[in-house]
Structures are given as C-alpha cells and as structure tokens.
Coordinates of C-alpha atoms in Angstrom, one line a residue:
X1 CA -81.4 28.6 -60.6
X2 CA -78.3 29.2 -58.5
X3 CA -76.2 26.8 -60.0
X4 CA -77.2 26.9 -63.7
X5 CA -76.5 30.5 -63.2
X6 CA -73.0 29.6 -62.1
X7 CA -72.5 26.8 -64.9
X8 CA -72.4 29.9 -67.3
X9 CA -70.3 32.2 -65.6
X10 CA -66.5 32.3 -66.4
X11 CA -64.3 30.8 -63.7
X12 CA -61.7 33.2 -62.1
X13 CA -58.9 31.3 -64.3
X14 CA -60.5 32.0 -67.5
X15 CA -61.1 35.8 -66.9
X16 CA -57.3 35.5 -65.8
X17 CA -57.0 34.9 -69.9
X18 CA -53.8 32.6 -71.0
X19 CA -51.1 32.2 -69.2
X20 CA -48.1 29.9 -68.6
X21 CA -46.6 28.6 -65.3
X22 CA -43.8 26.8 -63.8
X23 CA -44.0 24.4 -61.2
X24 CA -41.5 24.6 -58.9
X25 CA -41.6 24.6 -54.5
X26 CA -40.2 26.8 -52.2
X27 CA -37.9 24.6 -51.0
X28 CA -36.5 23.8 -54.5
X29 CA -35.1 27.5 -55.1
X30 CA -31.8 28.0 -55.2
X31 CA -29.6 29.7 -52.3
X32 CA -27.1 29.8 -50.0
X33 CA -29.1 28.7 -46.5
X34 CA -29.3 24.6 -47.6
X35 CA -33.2 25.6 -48.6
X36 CA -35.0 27.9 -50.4
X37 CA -37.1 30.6 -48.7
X38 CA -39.7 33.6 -49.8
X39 CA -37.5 36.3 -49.2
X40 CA -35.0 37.0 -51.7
X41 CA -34.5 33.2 -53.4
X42 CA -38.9 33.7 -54.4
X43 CA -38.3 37.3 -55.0
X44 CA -35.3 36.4 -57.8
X45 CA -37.3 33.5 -59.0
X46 CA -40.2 35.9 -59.8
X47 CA -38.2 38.4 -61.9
X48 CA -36.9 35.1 -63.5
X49 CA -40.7 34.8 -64.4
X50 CA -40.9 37.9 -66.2
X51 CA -38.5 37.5 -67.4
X52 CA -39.9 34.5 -69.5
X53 CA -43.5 36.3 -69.9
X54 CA -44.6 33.4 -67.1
X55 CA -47.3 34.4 -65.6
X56 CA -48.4 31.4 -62.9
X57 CA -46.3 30.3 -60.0
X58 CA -47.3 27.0 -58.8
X59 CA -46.1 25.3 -55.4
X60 CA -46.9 23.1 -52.9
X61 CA -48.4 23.0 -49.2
X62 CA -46.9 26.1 -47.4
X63 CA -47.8 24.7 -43.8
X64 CA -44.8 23.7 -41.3
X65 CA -43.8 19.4 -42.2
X66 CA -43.3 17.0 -39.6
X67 CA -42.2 13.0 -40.3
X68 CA -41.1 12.8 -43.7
X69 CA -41.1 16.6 -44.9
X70 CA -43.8 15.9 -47.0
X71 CA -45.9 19.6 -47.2
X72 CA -49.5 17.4 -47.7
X73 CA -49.2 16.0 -44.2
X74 CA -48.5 19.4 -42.5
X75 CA -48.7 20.4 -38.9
X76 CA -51.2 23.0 -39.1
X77 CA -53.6 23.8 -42.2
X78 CA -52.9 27.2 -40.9
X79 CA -49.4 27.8 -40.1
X80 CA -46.6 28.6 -42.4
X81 CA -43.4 26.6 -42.7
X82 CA -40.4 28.1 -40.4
X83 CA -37.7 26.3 -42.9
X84 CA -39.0 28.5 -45.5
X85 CA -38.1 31.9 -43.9
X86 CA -35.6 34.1 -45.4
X87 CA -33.0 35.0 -43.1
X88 CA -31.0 38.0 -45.3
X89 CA -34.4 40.3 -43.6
X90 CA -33.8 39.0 -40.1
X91 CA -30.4 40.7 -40.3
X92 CA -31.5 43.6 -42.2
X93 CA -34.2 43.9 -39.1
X94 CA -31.4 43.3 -36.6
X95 CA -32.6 39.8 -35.5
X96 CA -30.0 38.1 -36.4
X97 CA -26.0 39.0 -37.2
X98 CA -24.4 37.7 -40.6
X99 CA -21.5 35.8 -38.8
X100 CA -24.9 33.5 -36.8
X101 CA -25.5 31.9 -40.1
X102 CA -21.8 30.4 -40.8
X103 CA -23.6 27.2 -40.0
X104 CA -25.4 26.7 -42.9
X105 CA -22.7 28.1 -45.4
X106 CA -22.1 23.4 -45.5
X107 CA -25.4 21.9 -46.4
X108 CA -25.9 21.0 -49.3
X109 CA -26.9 23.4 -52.5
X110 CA -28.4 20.1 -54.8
X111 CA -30.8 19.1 -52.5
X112 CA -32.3 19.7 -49.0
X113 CA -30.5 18.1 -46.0
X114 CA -33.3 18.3 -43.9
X115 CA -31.9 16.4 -40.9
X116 CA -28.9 19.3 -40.4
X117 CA -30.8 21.5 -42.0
X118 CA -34.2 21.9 -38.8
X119 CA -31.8 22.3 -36.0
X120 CA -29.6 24.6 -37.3
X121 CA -32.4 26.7 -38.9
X122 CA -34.5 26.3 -35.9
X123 CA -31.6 27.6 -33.2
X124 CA -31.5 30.9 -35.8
X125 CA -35.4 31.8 -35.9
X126 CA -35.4 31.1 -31.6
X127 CA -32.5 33.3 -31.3
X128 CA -34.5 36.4 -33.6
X129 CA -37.6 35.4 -31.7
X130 CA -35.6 35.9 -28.3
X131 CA -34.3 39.1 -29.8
X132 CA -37.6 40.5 -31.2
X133 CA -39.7 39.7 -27.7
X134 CA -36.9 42.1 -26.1
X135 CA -38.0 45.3 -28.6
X136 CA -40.6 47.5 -27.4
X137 CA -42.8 50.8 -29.2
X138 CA -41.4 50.1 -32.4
X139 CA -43.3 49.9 -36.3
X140 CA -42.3 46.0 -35.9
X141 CA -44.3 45.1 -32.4
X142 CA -47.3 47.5 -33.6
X143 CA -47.3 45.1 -36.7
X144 CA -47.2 42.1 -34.7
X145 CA -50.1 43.1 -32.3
X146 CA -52.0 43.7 -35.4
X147 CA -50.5 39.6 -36.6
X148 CA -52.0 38.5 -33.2
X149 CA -55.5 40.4 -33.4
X150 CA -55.9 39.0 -36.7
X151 CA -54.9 34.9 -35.8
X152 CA -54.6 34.3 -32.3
X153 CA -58.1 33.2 -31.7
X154 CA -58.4 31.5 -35.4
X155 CA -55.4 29.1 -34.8
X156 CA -52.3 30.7 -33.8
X157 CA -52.5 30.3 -29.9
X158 CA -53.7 26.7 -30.6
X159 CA -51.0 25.8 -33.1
X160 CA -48.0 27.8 -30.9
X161 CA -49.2 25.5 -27.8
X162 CA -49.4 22.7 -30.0
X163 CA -46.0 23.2 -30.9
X164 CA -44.7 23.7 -27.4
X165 CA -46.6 20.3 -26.3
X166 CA -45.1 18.4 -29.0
X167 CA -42.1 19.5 -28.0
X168 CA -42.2 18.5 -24.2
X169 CA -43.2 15.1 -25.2
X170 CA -40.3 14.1 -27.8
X171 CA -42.4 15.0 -30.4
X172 CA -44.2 12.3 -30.5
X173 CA -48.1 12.5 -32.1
X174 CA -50.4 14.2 -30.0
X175 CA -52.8 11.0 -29.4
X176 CA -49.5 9.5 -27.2
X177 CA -49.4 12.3 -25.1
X178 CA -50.1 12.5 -21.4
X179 CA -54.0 12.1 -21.3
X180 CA -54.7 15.5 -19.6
X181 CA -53.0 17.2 -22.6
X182 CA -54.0 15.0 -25.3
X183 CA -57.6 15.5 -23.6
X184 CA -57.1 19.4 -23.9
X185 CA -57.8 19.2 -19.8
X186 CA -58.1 23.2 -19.6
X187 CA -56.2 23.1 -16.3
X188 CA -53.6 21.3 -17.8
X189 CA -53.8 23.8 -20.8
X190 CA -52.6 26.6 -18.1
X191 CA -49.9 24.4 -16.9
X192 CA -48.7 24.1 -20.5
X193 CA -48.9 28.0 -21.4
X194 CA -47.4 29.0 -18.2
X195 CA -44.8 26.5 -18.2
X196 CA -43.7 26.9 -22.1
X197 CA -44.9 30.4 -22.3
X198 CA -41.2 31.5 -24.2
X199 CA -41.4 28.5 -26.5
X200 CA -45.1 29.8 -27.4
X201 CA -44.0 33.0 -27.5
X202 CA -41.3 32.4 -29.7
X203 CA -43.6 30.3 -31.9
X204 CA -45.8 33.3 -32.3
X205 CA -43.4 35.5 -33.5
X206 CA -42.3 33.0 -35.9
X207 CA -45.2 32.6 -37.3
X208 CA -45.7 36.2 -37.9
X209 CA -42.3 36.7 -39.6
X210 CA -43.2 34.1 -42.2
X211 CA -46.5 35.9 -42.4
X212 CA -45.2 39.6 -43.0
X213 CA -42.3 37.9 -45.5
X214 CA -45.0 36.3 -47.4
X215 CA -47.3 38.9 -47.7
X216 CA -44.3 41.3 -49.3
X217 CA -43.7 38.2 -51.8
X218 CA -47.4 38.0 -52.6
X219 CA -47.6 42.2 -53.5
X220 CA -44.0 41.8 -55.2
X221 CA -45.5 39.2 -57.5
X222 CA -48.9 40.7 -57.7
X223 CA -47.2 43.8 -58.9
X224 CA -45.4 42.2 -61.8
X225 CA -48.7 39.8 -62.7
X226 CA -47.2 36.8 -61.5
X227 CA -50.5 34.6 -60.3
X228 CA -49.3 32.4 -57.1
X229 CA -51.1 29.5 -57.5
X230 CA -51.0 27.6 -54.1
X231 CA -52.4 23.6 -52.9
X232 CA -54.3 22.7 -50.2
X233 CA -54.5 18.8 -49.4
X234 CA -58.4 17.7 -49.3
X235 CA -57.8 15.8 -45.6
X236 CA -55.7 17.5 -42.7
X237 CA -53.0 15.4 -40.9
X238 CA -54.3 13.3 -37.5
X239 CA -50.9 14.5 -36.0
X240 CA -51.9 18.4 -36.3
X241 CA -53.0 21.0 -34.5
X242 CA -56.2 21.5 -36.3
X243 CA -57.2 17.5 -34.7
X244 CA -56.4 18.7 -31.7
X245 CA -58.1 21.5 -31.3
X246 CA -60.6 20.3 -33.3
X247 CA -61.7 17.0 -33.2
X248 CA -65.5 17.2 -33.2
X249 CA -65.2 18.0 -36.7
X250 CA -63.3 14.7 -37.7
X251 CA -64.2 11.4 -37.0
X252 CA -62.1 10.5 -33.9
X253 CA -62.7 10.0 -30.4
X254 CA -61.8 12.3 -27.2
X255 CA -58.2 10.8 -27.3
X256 CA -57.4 11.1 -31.1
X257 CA -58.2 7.2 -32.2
X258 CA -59.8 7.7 -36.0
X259 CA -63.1 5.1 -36.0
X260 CA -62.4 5.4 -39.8
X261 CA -59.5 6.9 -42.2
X262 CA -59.1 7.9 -45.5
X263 CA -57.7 6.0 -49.2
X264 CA -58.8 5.2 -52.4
X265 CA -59.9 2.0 -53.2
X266 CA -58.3 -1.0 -55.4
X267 CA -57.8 -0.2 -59.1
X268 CA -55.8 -1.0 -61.7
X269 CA -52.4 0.5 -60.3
X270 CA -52.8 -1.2 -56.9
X271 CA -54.4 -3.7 -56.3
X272 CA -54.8 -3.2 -52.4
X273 CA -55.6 0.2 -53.1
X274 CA -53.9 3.0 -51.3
X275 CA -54.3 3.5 -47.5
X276 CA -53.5 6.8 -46.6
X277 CA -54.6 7.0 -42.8
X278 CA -56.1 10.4 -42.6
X279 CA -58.9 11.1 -40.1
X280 CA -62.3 11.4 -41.8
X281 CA -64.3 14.6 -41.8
X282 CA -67.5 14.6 -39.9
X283 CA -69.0 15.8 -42.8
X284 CA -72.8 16.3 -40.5
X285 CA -70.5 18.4 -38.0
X286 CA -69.6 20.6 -40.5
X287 CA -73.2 21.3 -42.4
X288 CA -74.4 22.1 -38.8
X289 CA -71.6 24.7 -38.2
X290 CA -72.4 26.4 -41.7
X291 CA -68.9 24.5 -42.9
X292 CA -67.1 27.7 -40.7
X293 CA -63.9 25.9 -41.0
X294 CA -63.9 25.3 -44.6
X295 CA -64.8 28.9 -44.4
X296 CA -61.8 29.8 -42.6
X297 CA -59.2 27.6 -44.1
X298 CA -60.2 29.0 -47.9
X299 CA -60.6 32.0 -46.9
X300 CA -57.1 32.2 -45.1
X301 CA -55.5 30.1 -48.6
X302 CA -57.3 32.5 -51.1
X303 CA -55.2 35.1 -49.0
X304 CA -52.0 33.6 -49.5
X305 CA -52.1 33.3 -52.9
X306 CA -54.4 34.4 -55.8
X307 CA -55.5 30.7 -56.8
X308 CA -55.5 27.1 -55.2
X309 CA -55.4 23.7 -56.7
X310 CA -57.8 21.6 -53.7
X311 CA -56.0 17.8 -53.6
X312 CA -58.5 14.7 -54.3
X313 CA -61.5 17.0 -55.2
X314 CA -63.6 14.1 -55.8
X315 CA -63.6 13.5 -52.3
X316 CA -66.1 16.3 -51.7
X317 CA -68.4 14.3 -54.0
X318 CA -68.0 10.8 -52.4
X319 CA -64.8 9.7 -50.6
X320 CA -63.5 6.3 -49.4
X321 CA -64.3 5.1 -45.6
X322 CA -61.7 2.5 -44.4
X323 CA -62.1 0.8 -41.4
X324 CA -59.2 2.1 -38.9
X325 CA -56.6 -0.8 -38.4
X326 CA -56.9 -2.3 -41.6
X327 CA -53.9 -3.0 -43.0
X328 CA -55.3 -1.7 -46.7
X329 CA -57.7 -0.2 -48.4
X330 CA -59.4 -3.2 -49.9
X331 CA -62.2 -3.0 -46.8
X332 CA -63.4 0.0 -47.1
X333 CA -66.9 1.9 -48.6
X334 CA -68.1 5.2 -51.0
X335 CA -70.1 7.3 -48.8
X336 CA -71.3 10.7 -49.8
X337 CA -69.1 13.7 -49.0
X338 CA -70.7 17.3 -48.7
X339 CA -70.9 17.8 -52.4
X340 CA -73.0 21.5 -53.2
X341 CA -74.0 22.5 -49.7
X342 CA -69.8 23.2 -48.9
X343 CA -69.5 25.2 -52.0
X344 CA -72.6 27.1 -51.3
X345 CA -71.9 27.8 -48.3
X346 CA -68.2 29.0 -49.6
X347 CA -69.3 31.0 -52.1
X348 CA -72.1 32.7 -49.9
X349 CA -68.9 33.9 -47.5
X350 CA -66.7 34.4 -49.7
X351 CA -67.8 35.0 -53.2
X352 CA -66.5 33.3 -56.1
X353 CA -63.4 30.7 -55.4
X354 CA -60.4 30.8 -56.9
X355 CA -59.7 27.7 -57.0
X356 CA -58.7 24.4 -59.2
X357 CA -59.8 20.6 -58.7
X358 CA -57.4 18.0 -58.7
X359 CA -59.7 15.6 -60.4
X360 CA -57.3 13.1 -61.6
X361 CA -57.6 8.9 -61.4
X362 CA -61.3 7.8 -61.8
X363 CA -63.5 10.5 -61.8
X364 CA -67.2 9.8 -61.8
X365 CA -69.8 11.6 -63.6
X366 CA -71.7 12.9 -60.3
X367 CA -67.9 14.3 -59.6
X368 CA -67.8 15.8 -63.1
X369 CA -70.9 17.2 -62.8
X370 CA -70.3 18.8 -59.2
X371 CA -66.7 20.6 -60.2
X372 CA -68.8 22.2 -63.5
X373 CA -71.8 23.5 -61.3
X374 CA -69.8 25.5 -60.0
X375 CA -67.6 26.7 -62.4
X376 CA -64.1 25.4 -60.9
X377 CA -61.2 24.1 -63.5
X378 CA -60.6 20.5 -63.4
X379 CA -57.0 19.5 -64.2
X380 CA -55.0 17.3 -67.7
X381 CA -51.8 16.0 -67.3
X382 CA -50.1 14.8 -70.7
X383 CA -48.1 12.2 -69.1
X384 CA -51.4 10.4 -67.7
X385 CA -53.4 11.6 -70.6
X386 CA -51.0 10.2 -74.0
X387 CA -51.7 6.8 -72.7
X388 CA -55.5 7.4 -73.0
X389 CA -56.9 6.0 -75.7
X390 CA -59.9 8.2 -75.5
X391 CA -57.8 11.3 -74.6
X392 CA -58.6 14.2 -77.3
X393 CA -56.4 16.9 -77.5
X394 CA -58.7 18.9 -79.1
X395 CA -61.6 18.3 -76.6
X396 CA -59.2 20.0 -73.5
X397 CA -61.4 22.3 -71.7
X398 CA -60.4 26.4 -71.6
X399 CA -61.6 26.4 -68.0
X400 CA -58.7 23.7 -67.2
X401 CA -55.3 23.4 -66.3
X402 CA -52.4 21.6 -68.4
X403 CA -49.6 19.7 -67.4
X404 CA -46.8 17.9 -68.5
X405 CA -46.6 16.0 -65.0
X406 CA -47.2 17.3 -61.5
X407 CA -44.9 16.8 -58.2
X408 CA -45.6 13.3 -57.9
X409 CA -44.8 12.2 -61.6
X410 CA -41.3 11.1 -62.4
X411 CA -39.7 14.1 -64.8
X412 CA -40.9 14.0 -68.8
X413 CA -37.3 13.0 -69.6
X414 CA -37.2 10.6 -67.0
X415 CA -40.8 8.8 -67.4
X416 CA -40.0 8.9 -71.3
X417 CA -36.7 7.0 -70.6
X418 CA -38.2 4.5 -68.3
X419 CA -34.7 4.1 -66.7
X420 CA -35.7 5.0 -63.1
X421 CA -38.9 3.8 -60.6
X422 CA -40.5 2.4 -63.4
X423 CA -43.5 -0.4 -63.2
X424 CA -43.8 0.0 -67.3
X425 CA -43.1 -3.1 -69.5
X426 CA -41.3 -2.9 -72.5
X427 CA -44.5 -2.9 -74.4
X428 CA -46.0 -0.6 -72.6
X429 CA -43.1 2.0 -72.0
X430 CA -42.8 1.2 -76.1
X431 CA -46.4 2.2 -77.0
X432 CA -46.2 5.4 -74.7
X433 CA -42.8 6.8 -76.3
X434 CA -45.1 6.0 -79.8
X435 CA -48.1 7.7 -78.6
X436 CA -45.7 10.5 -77.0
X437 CA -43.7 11.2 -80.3
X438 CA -46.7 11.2 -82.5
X439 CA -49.1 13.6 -80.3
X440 CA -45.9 16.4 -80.4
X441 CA -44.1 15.5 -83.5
X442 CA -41.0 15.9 -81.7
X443 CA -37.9 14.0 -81.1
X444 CA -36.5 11.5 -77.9
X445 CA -33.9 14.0 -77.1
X446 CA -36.2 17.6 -77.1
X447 CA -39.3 15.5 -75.3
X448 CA -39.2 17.8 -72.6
X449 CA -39.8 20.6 -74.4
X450 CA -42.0 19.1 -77.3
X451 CA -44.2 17.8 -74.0
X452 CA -44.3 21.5 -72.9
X453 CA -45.3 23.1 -76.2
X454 CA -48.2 20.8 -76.1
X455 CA -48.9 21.6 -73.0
X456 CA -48.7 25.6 -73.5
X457 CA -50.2 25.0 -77.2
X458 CA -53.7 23.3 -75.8
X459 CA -56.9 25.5 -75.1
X460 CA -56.3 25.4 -71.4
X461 CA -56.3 28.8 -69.9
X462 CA -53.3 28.0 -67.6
X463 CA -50.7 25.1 -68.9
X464 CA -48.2 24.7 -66.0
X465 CA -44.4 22.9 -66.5
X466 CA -42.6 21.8 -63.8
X467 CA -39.1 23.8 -63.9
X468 CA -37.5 19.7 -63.7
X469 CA -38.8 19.7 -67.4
X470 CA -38.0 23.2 -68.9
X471 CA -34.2 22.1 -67.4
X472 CA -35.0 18.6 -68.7
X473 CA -33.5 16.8 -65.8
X474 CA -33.6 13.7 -65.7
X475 CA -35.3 11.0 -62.7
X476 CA -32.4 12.2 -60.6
X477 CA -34.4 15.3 -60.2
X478 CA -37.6 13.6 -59.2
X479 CA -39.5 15.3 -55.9
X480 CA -41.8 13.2 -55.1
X481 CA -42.2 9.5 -55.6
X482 CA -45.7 8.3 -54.0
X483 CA -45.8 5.6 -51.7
X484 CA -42.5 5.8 -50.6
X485 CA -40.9 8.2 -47.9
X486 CA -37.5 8.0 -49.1
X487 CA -35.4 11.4 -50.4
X488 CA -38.6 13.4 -51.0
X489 CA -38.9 16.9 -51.2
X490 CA -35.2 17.3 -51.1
X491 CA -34.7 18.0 -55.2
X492 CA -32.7 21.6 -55.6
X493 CA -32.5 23.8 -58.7
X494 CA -29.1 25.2 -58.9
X495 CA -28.7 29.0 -59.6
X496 CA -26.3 28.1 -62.9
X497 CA -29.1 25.6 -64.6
X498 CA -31.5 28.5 -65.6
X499 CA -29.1 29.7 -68.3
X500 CA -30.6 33.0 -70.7
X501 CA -30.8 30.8 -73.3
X502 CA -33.2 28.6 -71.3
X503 CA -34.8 31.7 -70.0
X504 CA -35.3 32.7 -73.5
X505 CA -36.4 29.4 -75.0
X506 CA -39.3 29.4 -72.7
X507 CA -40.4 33.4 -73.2
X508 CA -40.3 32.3 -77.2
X509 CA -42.4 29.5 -76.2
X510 CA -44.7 31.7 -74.4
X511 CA -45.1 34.3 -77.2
X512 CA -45.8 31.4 -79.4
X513 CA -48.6 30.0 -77.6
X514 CA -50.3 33.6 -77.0
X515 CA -49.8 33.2 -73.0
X516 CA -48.0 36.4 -72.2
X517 CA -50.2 38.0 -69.7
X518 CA -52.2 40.7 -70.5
X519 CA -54.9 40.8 -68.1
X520 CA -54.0 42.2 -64.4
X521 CA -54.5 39.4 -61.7
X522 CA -57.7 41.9 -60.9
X523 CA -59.6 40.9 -63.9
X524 CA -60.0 37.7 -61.9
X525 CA -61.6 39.4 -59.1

C-alpha cells in the first residue's frame, strides 16, 4: 500500500514546476585565486542565473579530492573541499591580510593548476586556522562550538584525524599505514591526537569555514530561487575516512584489503568492462543498523543543497561484485543490492527525498521499476539518446531530468565535430550528425544551442546545459574524459565568455520554453 501510494505522489522535482539549469562546478567559476570558490565567484554566478531566469544549479561532488582531483573519489563523504573556500571573507574576518595572497595572483585563470595551486592554497587556510584558534569570546568561536556540537561525533573528529594521519605518513592510502593506525589501535589513536593535535585542530576549523561559507551561498540562492542541485557518488572511496572509520560497513578486512570491489560488467563500449576498484557495501551491515549511514550521509547532502543526483542508481537495485585483484571486470557477478528497504528506511527518517537517479547505460526493468516506486526522477541525455533508435522524444517523462550531456561527455560542439577523443567511425559520427540535425532542425554551426532548446523544449520538469555548451566551446573545454586521469577537472570559464548577449540568448530561451521559475523552492517541501 506504501509504495503504490508513493507511485502516485508528485516527486519534489515536479512540484518544483519547470525550470532550467546550467551545469557548471565550483571549480570551473571564474576568479582571481587559480580556482573557483563559494564565496563571491558562486555568489556572482548566481545573480548571473537570474539574470537568465535559470533556476537549477548543478555541480559536482563537494567533498575534499585526493589522487587525480577527481570530486567522485573524495576523501570524506562528509567533508567539504578546502580548495573551494573563498578567501575575500577570510580577510574581511581578519584571517588573512590581502598582501598573503600575492601568490596566487600567477596560476592560471583558463584552467586549474592544481599542483601549485594545493600548497599555496593550503599554507593560506593553516595560517587563518592558526589565527582563528588564537580568538577567544567572540560571535565567530560561539559559531564554531555550535559547528563542533553539530559534526564532531558524526565525522568531523574522524575525518580531521584522518587528515593529520595521512599526512604523517606521505599521504599515502590508509591501508599502507603503520598497522596500529591503520588498525585504529585506540592507544595509538591518543598518540595521533596528542601528537598532531594543531594539524586537527586546524582541520576543524577548516572545515567549519567551508561549512559557514556554504550555508550563506545556499540562503543567497535560496533567496533568489536558484535550486542547488548537488551529486553524491553511489560507492565511497577505499582511501577515505568514512573506510576507515568505518569498515564493518564495507566489505573489507581489519586492515583495509577489499575481498570484492565494484565495476560494471562488459558491454558494448568495453569489452572488459569497467573496473572501478571501490570497496563493496556490506549491504546485510547496513539493513541491521536501520541503513543509519545512508541516513546520515542524505540527510547531511539534502542539507547542502535542495536536490541530489545519486551516481549509478542501479546499483541499489543489483550491482556488480568483482573479485579483488582482477585485472577487469570481465570476472565478476549481479548480486542484489538493498533495493526498497534503503529507501524505506530513508524516507521513514527523513520524509520525502529530494533526489534524482543517474540511471544511465543498461537499465533493467526491476531498476526501472524500483526508481518509479518511489517516485525519484530518472535522468535523458540527448547526446546518448539521438543515437537511440527507440528513443522518443515525445515519450520523455515530466518527473525526469534533460541533458544535452553531463560532466563526463565530450562538449555538444565537440562530440558533434568528432575532432577530439573520439571512438566514432565515419559512419557512425555520419548517422549521429543526421539523427542530431533532424531531431532539432537546426544547423552544424548553432548545434549547441539547437541541442539545448530541445533539451529545455521536452516535458522534463528540469532540462540542465552544461555552461561548456551555452558558450559552445569546443573539446578543448572538455572536464572530464572517463577512463583517463589526464587534465580533468581543470576546465575554467573565463569571466569575459558570458557576454549579455549570451546572458540574454539563454533568458529568451528560458521564456520560450515556459521554465522561468515561478514556484518558491518551498513548494518542493
């Protein structure tokens, strides 16, 4: 009764009523520090959004990157990313002086330098840190205490320690660590938090500065109807703090060895499939515990922003065991994931979910039929979707969410050139430019836009553009390429690109397609 009751409801996107959205991450925005942050570069960015009637904000992973910079393998499913601070508050607070950030005045404004880029930032957010733990009685420590009774014992104190450890051992993963600390030994714990207790203390106060910053950004865009519409990878990073707290709830021994890791299997892009190492939930832990963590970790993502796209939903259905130490994926078997229990036991805590599935690649029926018992939007992206030959355009769902392509597609001018990564033959490149031209009527030179009116011109109630394609950049301004770990995450929007003209192209578009906002983000509540 429980879930043909929900099956009828409307999902929290629908009552949202239409809207457009950009995609475009943090570290994309424009400004002077060699990154973007969510202090004045998001706060511009979401004036630039109502400016454009544009009322979704989609970006990536928020927690702090490791190996790579990738945001889905992030240290902590808790934490928020230090890089992304703004620093123009820190002064204003008196945490840092103007003349300490001269430093970064040389990286780079086109793209993120990340290798000069940590240190430098890093050195700047100890040296406020330092200079914060030195105030005393003032508004700014009461709202700390009050940072620290919220987190501390949720995953702050595990995460700062964490940090500190990783720190003291070249920061290598935690399974390669001395044995008492990988162990989480709780005399060797002490040790570690009397020994590093200004590193944890500094990683504390960190934390809460990217907390209080993006909690301002959230009520500035809340107040101007701007839905932040975050994304939470399905499967946490072995190398985290969550694993090491935590590793009763994954599949993994006492010293952090996976017995079995997570992929998808072969299919007709790869033939080997695609390995992607994660440790596996230990999905029986979890129903025992009443799924507390997925309690917790929804619970503190719905906070951050008012909706979130969950990675490799099907996953929750059935997911992909692989055997750890294989070298692919080919060895590997469907075993049943938590399917309606989790989402029970979510919505029972915390009422109805805000949130989308990422239900892209080969999507069963049972996975189908799990997402729509519970009312959550499932996800259509064009580039994918033109070379369908079942794909309807008429038949896109209203409880769904549009694209022209995502982060980890090439950019609609790029994929419709074929010029850059590209595995298409001529044939096939041929038939999709055919396919591509006739579903938009448009022209080879406007395909980024024509791709974006049919996204924003389909029944979805959200229909989402990533800023690379209202600018029409071409695969230069790529962000993510899959399976590789070269120059990701580094693409920058310069200030100049987002001319009026562009700014007004887009709020034209927006009128056009009836997705100016006119429902509060309450009305989702």
């Amino acid at each position: 009764m429980h879930l043909h009751a929900r099956n009828r409801r409307e999902s929290a996107v629908v009552r949202m009523g239409r809207r457009a959205g950009i995609g475009l991450h943090l570290t994309s925005l424009p400004g002077d520090h060699g990154v973007g942050d969510i202090a004045a570069s998001a706060m511009s960015f979401v004036d630039t959004l109502g400016e454009m009637g544009v009322g979704v904000w989609q970006f990536l992973p928020l927690g702090p990157t490791a190996y790579g910079d990738s945001p889905y393998q992030p240290l902590s499913a808790f934490a928020g990313n230090p890089i992304l601070i703004g620093l123009d508050p820190l002064i204003q607070l008196g945490l840092l002086r103007t003349s300490e950030l001269a430093g970064l005045k040389s990286l780079p404004r086109d793209f993120v330098d990340y290798g000069r880029l940590i240190p430098l930032k890093q050195a700047l957010l100890a040296k406020a840190a330092e200079r914060f733990s030195e105030r005393n009685g003032d508004g700014l420590r009461t709202e700390y205490e009050a940072f620290l009774q919220r987190h501390a014992d949720r995953w702050l104190d595990d995460y700062a320690l964490f940090r500190a450890l990783k720190t003291a051992h070249g920061e290598r993963p935690w399974p390669e660590w001395h044995s008492d600390y990988a162990r989480r030994k709780p005399a060797a714990l002490q040790r570690a938090r009397d020994k590093h207790r200004e590193q944890v203390e500094g990683t504390r106060i960190t934390q809460f500065l990217f907390d209080r910053q993006w909690r301002a950004l959230k009520e500035y865009a809340g107040q101007r109807n701007v839905c932040l519409f975050g994304d939470m990878p399905i499967y946490i990073a072995l190398d985290s703090s969550d694993a090491w707290a935590n590793r009763e709830m994954l599949q993994i021994d006492r010293g952090g060895k996976p017995s079995h890791v997570a992929g998808v299997p072969p299919d007709y892009f790869s033939e080997d499939g695609q390995l992607w190492g994660n440790p596996l939930y230990d999905w029986s832990y979890h129903k025992q515990t009443g799924f507390l963590w997925w309690v917790e970790r929804v619970r503190h993502a719905s906070q951050q922003a008012h909706l979130v796209r969950i990675d490799h939903f099907r996953g929750f259905e059935s997911f992909w065991s692989v055997p750890y130490g294989e070298i692919s994926a080919r060895r590997g078997e469907w075993l049943a994931g938590p399917g309606d229990a989790l989402f029970q036991s979510l919505e029972k805590a915390l009422g109805e979910l805000p949130i989308v599935a990422e239900d892209l690649g080969v999507i069963t029926p049972e996975v189908e039929a799990l997402r729509k018992r519970h009312g959550i939007p499932g996800m259509v992206v064009l580039q994918f979707a033109v070379d369908d030959p079942e794909f309807d355009y008429g038949a896109i769902e209203e409880n769904s969410v549009c694209y022209t392509g995502t982060h980890d597609n090439d950019t609609t001018a790029g994929w419709f050139d074929g010029k850059g990564d590209d595995t298409r033959t001529v044939e096939e490149l041929e038939r999709t430019r055919t396919r591509t031209l006739e579903l938009t009527g448009g022209a080879a030179n406007t395909i980024h836009w024509d791709m974006t009116r049919l996204a924003f011109g389909s029944r979805a109630t959200i229909a989402v553009a990533p800023m690379q394609d209202v600018l029409g950049l071409g695969s230069a301004a790529r962000l993510n390429r899959p399976g590789s770990t070269l120059n990701n995450w580094r693409w920058r929007m310069r200030e100049e690109e987002l001319q009026p003209e562009v700014v007004e192209a887009v709020a034209r578009m927006v009128r056009a397609t009836s997705r100016i906002p006119v429902k509060g983000l309450d009305s989702a509540a």
